[in-house]
Structures are given as structure tokens and as C-alpha cells.
Amino acid sequence: MMKQERSSILLIYTGGTIGMKEDPFEQTLKPFDFSQILAEVPELGKFAHKIDSYTFTPLIDSSDVEPALWVSIAELIEDRYDEYDGFVILHGTDTMAYSASVLSFMIEGLTKPVIFTGSQLPIGSPRTDGKENLISSVEIAAAKDEEGHAIVPEVCIFFDNMLMRGNRTTKINSDNFRAFRSENYPLLAEAGINIRYNSSAIIRPKEWEKTPIFHKELDTRVSILKLHPGITPQVVEHILCGKESRAVILETYGAGNAPSKKWFLNLIHKAAEMDKILVNVTQCLAGSVNMDIYATGKCLKDEGVCSGYDGTSEGVLGKLFHLMGNSDDNDIVKSRLEDNLRGEISK
Ligand code: ASP
């Protein structure tokens, strides 16, 4: 049962299409300031909730997002945690799945909603999807149950009427309003006439009264090797065995399969000998890695390649950044990869 009471929400504006308008000289979209967004969405004033805003400078197209911004967002939420009941982050769609994934790992024991949203069309444009996304995100961030607890105390993405767990999402469409998918995990809520919450899918904290732990250390020395027929030994060696990376995500075929050719397996062996953290993630949008089905997957498992299970590349990347930032011991990172930390894998 939902309780209607006045909540306080912090809107955090980082940039993205939602707040962009056309630069008449260059004819490209550039971010504008937050007061203009609010002027475009007078509906926000109709909520009984207290809505404050915080704008990052410079405002960015999310293609420019850097780990420093994730740390700043985590610090901002930590500083204002007691003041607000929920947080809505306006963010470009291009890297929203990455930011939502990493933030989900940076905050442990979350008791309040952190909702990422944005839009495909700028908020000032007549057919914008931004208004709907913003208004519903605020409503979800403010929603509490009978006991006064947040209904969705998770890091989520709200887009096109769907509320998804942040670390389960992928951007799948560059021009459709249905820009995000969460193929391997059910929606946390769906907005129609009412917002229907999928209570059984939502993670709740063990202790509501406990302050979350904010982990701000990230180690981003990860590369991604996307397999494709015709890939050469030189390219694979460069990505797998380069000194600069501590971990490599292997984007494999189907249920986690890779070429069985000797040269490929030798390079996996070489990377494992170099103590690289290797993680197997499927290129498929849905389904899971299972390295026990085919001989090609089994060879990877025998070399100590970790399974990414049914996680997304974005989710595994965020998990690695977080785990590696918190430990210099690769064995600890590998063993923690097996754990379901924030609902990012079904295990
Ligand atoms: N390029 C934009 C961004 O990610 C796209 C968007 O917001 O939809 O910032």
C-alpha cells in the first residue's frame, strides 16, 4: 500500500539531450541551464513534494562522462542523504546504463531511490519524452509505503514508462522512445494510469535505519574484447595481454563460447598467467553465460575465466571498477565477481 505524504527530492542535472537546445550558429544540440528545464515543466510545481535541484558544471553530453563525475554524484548523494527522500539524476542516454551500473555498486545498503532519467528529444521540443520521464521519475523517487519506507530503494533507470534496475539495463535504440531494455530482469515498475510496482522484484535493504556505505574508489583499468569471426591473433593479443589493463571482459558468443583454435586458447592462457582478471559476458541481449555446455566455453573456464552470468557488459564493467578500486588482490576480485552484490546477476 502506498502512502501519500510530502517527500523531498533532489534533482541532479548532469546534462544530456533532456536539457539541450539547438545552437543556431553551429546547428548542434548544446546543454542549457536548469532553470530553463523547470520553466518547461510547470507540472513539477503541482507536486506537494519539495523539489530542489543541483546542477553540475560543466553540463555534459554523456559521451563525455568520466569516473570523476560518478564520484561527484556519489559524494553529493552522501552529503545530502539525510535531507532528501529520493534523488533523480538527469543524464544523457548514451552512457546512462554505465553510470547507473557503476553508481549501484558505489552505494551499498541504499535505503532511498536514485532514479536516472533523460530523454530522446529535448524538453523544449513539442513531442518531448522528457517531461513524462521527469515527472514519473519524481513520483517514483517520492513514493513511500505504509511504514514510510521508499518503495524502490534502488539505483534505477526510468524511461518510456518503464522502471528498470540500473545495472541490468542497456541502451538498445538511438531514436525510439523505448531506448532501454532490461532483458534479463523484470521491470521494477510500469507507469500507466497508475504506477504499478513489481514488489517481488525490488531489493530492499536489510536495515532501513543504517546509513549506506559510499564506495568512491574506482579502478578503471579494464578493456573489452568483443569477439567476431575473422578477429586476428594480433588484435586479440593486444587487447588481452596489454600491460595497461588489469581485467578484460570477453564479449563472447551465445552461452559464453569463444573460438577453440589453439592460438586463441594460448593467448587466454598467456593472459591468465599474467594474472589478468578475465570475465565472460555474452554478446546476446538476453540469456546467460554457461561455460559448462560447450567444449569452447569449458576451455575458458579451465583457464580461470570468470562467468559474468546473465549480467550486462555495462553491469560487469561497473562491478569490476568497484571491486578493483576496493582491492589490489585479483583473487579477491575474482571471488567477489561470483557474488550477486546489487541484483546485477541472477544467482
Ligand atoms: N548524446 C546525448 C547524451 O547522452 C544523448 C541523450 O541524452 O539522449 O548526452
Tab-separated table of C-alpha atoms and ligand atoms in Angstrom:
chain	number	residue	atom	x	y	z
A	1	MET	CA	0.000	0.000	0.000
A	2	MET	CA	1.354	3.435	-0.909
A	3	LYS	CA	1.354	6.343	1.463
A	4	GLN	CA	0.763	9.841	0.106
A	5	GLU	CA	2.921	12.246	2.010
A	6	ARG	CA	5.190	15.135	1.240
A	7	SER	CA	8.610	13.953	0.206
A	8	SER	CA	11.713	15.928	-0.572
A	9	ILE	CA	13.537	15.212	-3.794
A	10	LEU	CA	16.884	16.358	-5.094
A	11	LEU	CA	17.066	16.708	-8.887
A	12	ILE	CA	20.628	16.363	-10.050
A	13	TYR	CA	21.288	17.715	-13.515
A	14	THR	CA	24.364	16.479	-15.373
A	15	GLY	CA	23.425	17.297	-18.986
A	16	GLY	CA	22.144	15.189	-21.892
A	17	THR	CA	19.509	15.772	-24.556
A	18	ILE	CA	16.781	16.429	-21.993
A	19	GLY	CA	18.289	19.856	-21.297
A	20	MET	CA	19.745	20.696	-24.697
A	21	LYS	CA	18.721	23.145	-27.332
A	22	GLU	CA	19.919	23.904	-30.793
A	23	ASP	CA	22.860	26.243	-31.189
A	24	PRO	CA	21.657	28.358	-34.133
A	25	PHE	CA	25.197	29.011	-35.357
A	26	GLU	CA	26.647	25.507	-35.193
A	27	GLN	CA	23.251	23.778	-35.628
A	28	THR	CA	24.162	21.183	-32.997
A	29	LEU	CA	22.478	20.434	-29.656
A	30	LYS	CA	24.112	22.003	-26.584
A	31	PRO	CA	23.072	21.858	-22.888
A	32	PHE	CA	21.231	24.783	-21.281
A	33	ASP	CA	20.770	25.669	-17.628
A	34	PHE	CA	18.408	24.010	-15.215
A	35	SER	CA	16.042	26.908	-14.658
A	36	GLN	CA	15.007	26.529	-18.293
A	37	ILE	CA	14.115	22.877	-17.708
A	38	LEU	CA	11.932	23.825	-14.766
A	39	ALA	CA	10.252	26.524	-16.841
A	40	GLU	CA	9.411	23.849	-19.424
A	41	VAL	CA	7.886	21.529	-16.800
A	42	PRO	CA	5.484	23.624	-14.703
A	43	GLU	CA	3.777	20.324	-13.763
A	44	LEU	CA	6.569	19.754	-11.237
A	45	GLY	CA	5.136	22.649	-9.238
A	46	LYS	CA	1.863	20.719	-8.851
A	47	PHE	CA	3.508	18.066	-6.710
A	48	ALA	CA	3.195	18.614	-2.984
A	49	HIS	CA	6.805	17.474	-2.747
A	50	LYS	CA	9.708	19.750	-2.016
A	51	ILE	CA	11.923	19.652	-5.098
A	52	ASP	CA	15.412	21.120	-5.015
A	53	SER	CA	17.983	20.986	-7.746
A	54	TYR	CA	21.724	20.727	-8.121
A	55	THR	CA	23.468	21.407	-11.416
A	56	PHE	CA	26.894	20.098	-12.286
A	57	THR	CA	29.195	22.335	-14.263
A	58	PRO	CA	30.059	21.946	-16.979
A	59	LEU	CA	26.908	20.271	-18.248
A	60	ILE	CA	27.938	17.443	-20.496
A	61	ASP	CA	26.821	15.294	-23.333
A	62	SER	CA	27.042	11.942	-21.550
A	63	SER	CA	29.547	10.663	-24.117
A	64	ASP	CA	31.993	12.761	-22.090
A	65	VAL	CA	31.170	11.161	-18.748
A	66	GLU	CA	34.231	10.351	-16.626
A	67	PRO	CA	34.627	8.405	-13.364
A	68	ALA	CA	35.201	11.755	-11.627
A	69	LEU	CA	31.552	12.632	-12.283
A	70	TRP	CA	30.392	9.325	-10.766
A	71	VAL	CA	32.446	10.088	-7.666
A	72	SER	CA	30.971	13.611	-7.506
A	73	ILE	CA	27.430	12.249	-7.818
A	74	ALA	CA	28.112	9.700	-5.056
A	75	GLU	CA	29.571	12.453	-2.841
A	76	LEU	CA	26.594	14.697	-3.470
A	77	ILE	CA	24.128	11.944	-2.570
A	78	GLU	CA	26.181	11.091	0.517
A	79	ASP	CA	26.280	14.730	1.667
A	80	ARG	CA	22.546	15.254	1.142
A	81	TYR	CA	21.388	11.763	2.069
A	82	ASP	CA	19.575	12.743	5.264
A	83	GLU	CA	17.966	15.828	3.717
A	84	TYR	CA	16.120	14.060	0.878
A	85	ASP	CA	13.804	11.095	0.423
A	86	GLY	CA	14.900	10.417	-3.123
A	87	PHE	CA	17.266	11.504	-5.880
A	88	VAL	CA	16.540	11.970	-9.597
A	89	ILE	CA	19.535	12.255	-11.895
A	90	LEU	CA	19.066	13.857	-15.301
A	91	HIS	CA	21.676	12.290	-17.526
A	92	GLY	CA	22.298	11.741	-21.238
A	93	THR	CA	21.006	8.440	-22.518
A	94	ASP	CA	24.167	7.392	-24.349
A	95	THR	CA	26.065	6.312	-21.239
A	96	MET	CA	23.218	6.235	-18.733
A	97	ALA	CA	23.399	2.429	-18.386
A	98	TYR	CA	27.107	2.714	-17.487
A	99	SER	CA	26.546	5.464	-14.916
A	100	ALA	CA	23.556	3.730	-13.328
A	101	SER	CA	25.509	0.461	-13.162
A	102	VAL	CA	28.580	1.896	-11.504
A	103	LEU	CA	26.556	4.033	-9.072
A	104	SER	CA	24.644	0.924	-7.987
A	105	PHE	CA	27.936	-0.609	-6.838
A	106	MET	CA	29.236	2.614	-5.297
A	107	ILE	CA	26.309	2.752	-2.858
A	108	GLU	CA	25.920	-0.230	-0.545
A	109	GLY	CA	22.820	-0.587	1.598
A	110	LEU	CA	20.763	2.037	-0.247
A	111	THR	CA	17.501	2.915	1.502
A	112	LYS	CA	16.261	5.619	-0.889
A	113	PRO	CA	15.545	5.759	-4.631
A	114	VAL	CA	18.222	7.008	-7.027
A	115	ILE	CA	16.497	7.319	-10.410
A	116	PHE	CA	18.350	8.122	-13.610
A	117	THR	CA	16.313	9.577	-16.437
A	118	GLY	CA	16.704	11.664	-19.567
A	119	SER	CA	15.060	11.901	-22.947
A	120	GLN	CA	15.444	11.284	-26.635
A	121	LEU	CA	14.036	14.710	-27.555
A	122	PRO	CA	14.977	17.973	-25.779
A	123	ILE	CA	12.499	19.098	-23.159
A	124	GLY	CA	11.568	22.209	-25.123
A	125	SER	CA	10.533	20.284	-28.209
A	126	PRO	CA	6.752	19.771	-28.626
A	127	ARG	CA	6.920	15.954	-28.773
A	128	THR	CA	9.480	15.607	-25.999
A	129	ASP	CA	9.550	12.425	-23.937
A	130	GLY	CA	11.493	14.353	-21.289
A	131	LYS	CA	8.509	15.750	-19.395
A	132	GLU	CA	6.866	12.391	-18.893
A	133	ASN	CA	10.152	10.775	-17.899
A	134	LEU	CA	10.992	13.518	-15.424
A	135	ILE	CA	7.550	13.756	-13.819
A	136	SER	CA	7.182	9.997	-13.347
A	137	SER	CA	10.749	9.712	-12.030
A	138	VAL	CA	9.970	12.319	-9.375
A	139	GLU	CA	6.800	10.459	-8.439
A	140	ILE	CA	8.692	7.176	-8.086
A	141	ALA	CA	11.540	8.807	-6.146
A	142	ALA	CA	8.960	10.236	-3.734
A	143	ALA	CA	6.885	7.078	-3.288
A	144	LYS	CA	6.773	5.514	0.174
A	145	ASP	CA	4.966	2.544	1.634
A	146	GLU	CA	2.732	2.397	4.702
A	147	GLU	CA	5.725	2.300	7.016
A	148	GLY	CA	7.212	5.365	5.387
A	149	HIS	CA	9.949	3.417	3.590
A	150	ALA	CA	10.879	4.077	-0.021
A	151	ILE	CA	9.048	1.757	-2.395
A	152	VAL	CA	12.062	1.451	-4.703
A	153	PRO	CA	15.303	1.858	-2.714
A	154	GLU	CA	17.483	1.045	-5.714
A	155	VAL	CA	19.580	2.741	-8.400
A	156	CYS	CA	17.240	2.607	-11.403
A	157	ILE	CA	16.649	3.954	-14.883
A	158	PHE	CA	13.194	5.274	-15.698
A	159	PHE	CA	12.465	5.593	-19.395
A	160	ASP	CA	9.389	5.314	-21.586
A	161	ASN	CA	7.100	4.279	-18.738
A	162	MET	CA	9.441	1.565	-17.525
A	163	LEU	CA	11.409	1.467	-14.319
A	164	MET	CA	14.428	-0.808	-14.638
A	165	ARG	CA	17.218	-1.831	-12.297
A	166	GLY	CA	20.131	0.368	-13.395
A	167	ASN	CA	22.753	-2.372	-13.546
A	168	ARG	CA	20.504	-4.554	-15.736
A	169	THR	CA	19.931	-2.009	-18.494
A	170	THR	CA	21.383	-1.443	-21.943
A	171	LYS	CA	20.634	1.312	-24.408
A	172	ILE	CA	19.168	-0.508	-27.395
A	173	ASN	CA	17.743	2.230	-29.591
A	174	SER	CA	19.171	5.573	-30.626
A	175	ASP	CA	15.968	7.187	-31.884
A	176	ASN	CA	12.988	5.319	-30.474
A	177	PHE	CA	11.438	6.498	-27.194
A	178	ARG	CA	11.867	2.923	-25.953
A	179	ALA	CA	15.613	3.426	-25.651
A	180	PHE	CA	16.449	0.997	-22.840
A	181	ARG	CA	15.921	-2.665	-22.157
A	182	SER	CA	16.381	-4.899	-19.178
A	183	GLU	CA	16.178	-8.278	-20.885
A	184	ASN	CA	17.349	-10.462	-18.046
A	185	TYR	CA	15.433	-8.894	-15.185
A	186	PRO	CA	11.772	-7.903	-14.858
A	187	LEU	CA	10.671	-4.270	-14.731
A	188	LEU	CA	10.627	-2.802	-11.219
A	189	ALA	CA	7.592	-0.720	-12.096
A	190	GLU	CA	5.486	0.326	-15.051
A	191	ALA	CA	3.781	3.688	-15.415
A	192	GLY	CA	0.275	3.689	-16.850
A	193	ILE	CA	-2.688	5.490	-15.352
A	194	ASN	CA	-1.135	4.424	-12.075
A	195	ILE	CA	2.419	3.402	-11.349
A	196	ARG	CA	2.378	-0.345	-10.818
A	197	TYR	CA	5.244	-1.530	-8.651
A	198	ASN	CA	6.588	-5.027	-9.072
A	199	SER	CA	7.262	-5.501	-5.360
A	200	SER	CA	8.682	-9.003	-5.596
A	201	ALA	CA	11.414	-7.797	-7.976
A	202	ILE	CA	12.561	-4.861	-5.833
A	203	ILE	CA	15.535	-5.228	-3.468
A	204	ARG	CA	15.092	-3.796	0.000
A	205	PRO	CA	17.871	-3.071	2.467
A	206	LYS	CA	18.485	-5.399	5.392
A	207	GLU	CA	18.419	-2.443	7.758
A	208	TRP	CA	16.421	0.681	6.923
A	209	GLU	CA	17.972	2.739	9.684
A	210	LYS	CA	21.557	2.111	8.666
A	211	THR	CA	23.384	4.774	6.644
A	212	PRO	CA	24.592	3.360	3.320
A	213	ILE	CA	28.272	2.893	2.659
A	214	PHE	CA	29.561	5.037	-0.202
A	215	HIS	CA	32.480	3.430	-2.026
A	216	LYS	CA	34.284	6.076	-4.013
A	217	GLU	CA	37.377	4.189	-5.099
A	218	LEU	CA	37.273	3.013	-8.700
A	219	ASP	CA	39.933	1.264	-10.744
A	220	THR	CA	39.033	1.561	-14.419
A	221	ARG	CA	41.884	-0.467	-15.943
A	222	VAL	CA	39.532	-2.717	-17.878
A	223	SER	CA	39.413	-3.500	-21.584
A	224	ILE	CA	36.659	-5.177	-23.538
A	225	LEU	CA	37.386	-7.759	-26.203
A	226	LYS	CA	34.393	-8.240	-28.474
A	227	LEU	CA	34.868	-11.460	-30.402
A	228	HIS	CA	33.945	-11.664	-34.059
A	229	PRO	CA	34.698	-14.123	-36.814
A	230	GLY	CA	37.906	-13.046	-38.526
A	231	ILE	CA	39.455	-11.474	-35.432
A	232	THR	CA	43.241	-11.759	-35.709
A	233	PRO	CA	45.741	-13.117	-33.155
A	234	GLN	CA	47.490	-9.717	-33.136
A	235	VAL	CA	44.314	-7.851	-32.162
A	236	VAL	CA	43.392	-10.425	-29.502
A	237	GLU	CA	46.908	-10.355	-28.037
A	238	HIS	CA	46.936	-6.577	-27.958
A	239	ILE	CA	43.673	-6.363	-26.020
A	240	LEU	CA	44.074	-9.452	-23.825
A	241	CYS	CA	47.695	-9.120	-22.842
A	242	GLY	CA	48.294	-5.357	-22.913
A	243	LYS	CA	50.150	-4.283	-19.760
A	244	GLU	CA	47.748	-1.405	-19.139
A	245	SER	CA	44.704	-3.492	-18.249
A	246	ARG	CA	44.088	-5.379	-15.024
A	247	ALA	CA	40.895	-7.018	-16.257
A	248	VAL	CA	39.431	-7.931	-19.630
A	249	ILE	CA	35.757	-8.510	-20.349
A	250	LEU	CA	35.384	-11.108	-23.105
A	251	GLU	CA	32.213	-10.464	-25.070
A	252	THR	CA	31.628	-13.988	-26.318
A	253	TYR	CA	29.071	-15.742	-28.491
A	254	GLY	CA	25.838	-17.324	-27.278
A	255	ALA	CA	26.154	-19.094	-23.935
A	256	GLY	CA	29.730	-17.869	-23.463
A	257	ASN	CA	31.515	-19.515	-26.355
A	258	ALA	CA	34.782	-18.484	-27.948
A	259	PRO	CA	36.977	-19.872	-30.741
A	260	SER	CA	38.580	-23.212	-29.908
A	261	LYS	CA	41.650	-22.554	-32.083
A	262	LYS	CA	44.995	-23.154	-30.437
A	263	TRP	CA	46.287	-19.620	-30.940
A	264	PHE	CA	43.238	-18.181	-29.170
A	265	LEU	CA	43.443	-20.540	-26.209
A	266	ASN	CA	47.189	-19.904	-25.937
A	267	LEU	CA	46.514	-16.183	-25.641
A	268	ILE	CA	43.857	-16.770	-22.971
A	269	HIS	CA	46.441	-18.894	-21.146
A	270	LYS	CA	49.055	-16.157	-21.514
A	271	ALA	CA	46.651	-13.531	-20.110
A	272	ALA	CA	45.732	-15.825	-17.206
A	273	GLU	CA	49.452	-16.343	-16.488
A	274	MET	CA	49.814	-12.560	-16.411
A	275	ASP	CA	47.185	-12.634	-13.604
A	276	LYS	CA	44.567	-10.794	-15.659
A	277	ILE	CA	41.010	-10.908	-14.353
A	278	LEU	CA	39.068	-12.362	-17.290
A	279	VAL	CA	35.265	-12.206	-17.322
A	280	ASN	CA	32.971	-13.873	-19.825
A	281	VAL	CA	29.877	-11.898	-20.880
A	282	THR	CA	27.597	-12.915	-23.723
A	283	GLN	CA	27.047	-10.670	-26.737
A	284	CYS	CA	23.381	-11.749	-26.666
A	285	LEU	CA	20.949	-9.229	-25.203
A	286	ALA	CA	19.198	-11.948	-23.205
A	287	GLY	CA	20.262	-15.205	-21.601
A	288	SER	CA	23.240	-16.229	-19.562
A	289	VAL	CA	26.815	-17.412	-19.862
A	290	ASN	CA	27.186	-21.079	-19.063
A	291	MET	CA	30.703	-22.356	-19.626
A	292	ASP	CA	29.710	-25.952	-18.959
A	293	ILE	CA	27.585	-26.510	-22.057
A	294	TYR	CA	30.064	-26.416	-24.950
A	295	ALA	CA	33.687	-27.502	-25.140
A	296	THR	CA	34.562	-23.984	-26.351
A	297	GLY	CA	33.182	-22.473	-23.144
A	298	LYS	CA	34.700	-25.177	-20.952
A	299	CYS	CA	38.212	-24.304	-22.226
A	300	LEU	CA	37.709	-20.742	-20.935
A	301	LYS	CA	36.528	-21.973	-17.561
A	302	ASP	CA	39.563	-24.251	-17.274
A	303	GLU	CA	41.797	-21.189	-17.727
A	304	GLY	CA	40.103	-19.486	-14.772
A	305	VAL	CA	37.851	-17.176	-16.814
A	306	CYS	CA	35.068	-15.927	-14.518
A	307	SER	CA	31.443	-16.060	-15.572
A	308	GLY	CA	29.522	-12.810	-15.945
A	309	TYR	CA	26.352	-14.967	-15.709
A	310	ASP	CA	23.380	-13.046	-17.107
A	311	GLY	CA	24.864	-9.621	-16.386
A	312	THR	CA	25.238	-6.886	-18.987
A	313	SER	CA	28.638	-5.632	-20.134
A	314	GLU	CA	27.822	-2.291	-18.523
A	315	GLY	CA	26.973	-4.036	-15.245
A	316	VAL	CA	30.117	-6.172	-15.236
A	317	LEU	CA	32.237	-3.140	-16.100
A	318	GLY	CA	30.810	-1.160	-13.171
A	319	LYS	CA	31.264	-4.144	-10.866
A	320	LEU	CA	34.908	-4.507	-11.909
A	321	PHE	CA	35.607	-0.782	-11.467
A	322	HIS	CA	34.177	-1.009	-7.957
A	323	LEU	CA	35.761	-4.315	-6.890
A	324	MET	CA	39.183	-3.440	-8.311
A	325	GLY	CA	39.006	0.003	-6.698
A	326	ASN	CA	38.486	-1.699	-3.371
A	327	SER	CA	41.098	-4.434	-3.573
A	328	ASP	CA	44.557	-4.864	-5.061
A	329	ASP	CA	44.206	-8.617	-4.779
A	330	ASN	CA	42.948	-10.117	-8.042
A	331	ASP	CA	41.868	-13.332	-6.336
A	332	ILE	CA	39.575	-11.376	-4.043
A	333	VAL	CA	38.131	-9.518	-7.042
A	334	LYS	CA	37.550	-12.820	-8.877
A	335	SER	CA	35.798	-14.373	-5.930
A	336	ARG	CA	33.593	-11.279	-5.361
A	337	LEU	CA	32.648	-11.331	-9.064
A	338	GLU	CA	30.863	-14.588	-8.309
A	339	ASP	CA	28.601	-12.863	-5.779
A	340	ASN	CA	25.359	-11.132	-6.594
A	341	LEU	CA	26.144	-7.759	-4.982
A	342	ARG	CA	23.301	-5.469	-6.124
A	343	GLY	CA	20.978	-7.695	-8.111
A	344	GLU	CA	23.208	-7.436	-11.186
A	345	ILE	CA	23.218	-11.187	-11.821
A	346	SER	CA	20.622	-13.896	-11.218
A	347	LYS	CA	22.350	-16.115	-8.731
B	1	ASP	N1	24.244	12.457	-26.632
B	1	ASP	C1	23.232	12.574	-25.627
B	1	ASP	C2	23.848	12.201	-24.289
B	1	ASP	O1	23.974	11.050	-23.993
B	1	ASP	C3	22.081	11.706	-25.957
B	1	ASP	C4	20.927	11.767	-24.984
B	1	ASP	O2	20.925	12.395	-23.963
B	1	ASP	O3	19.931	11.118	-25.285
B	1	ASP	O4	24.188	13.075	-23.538
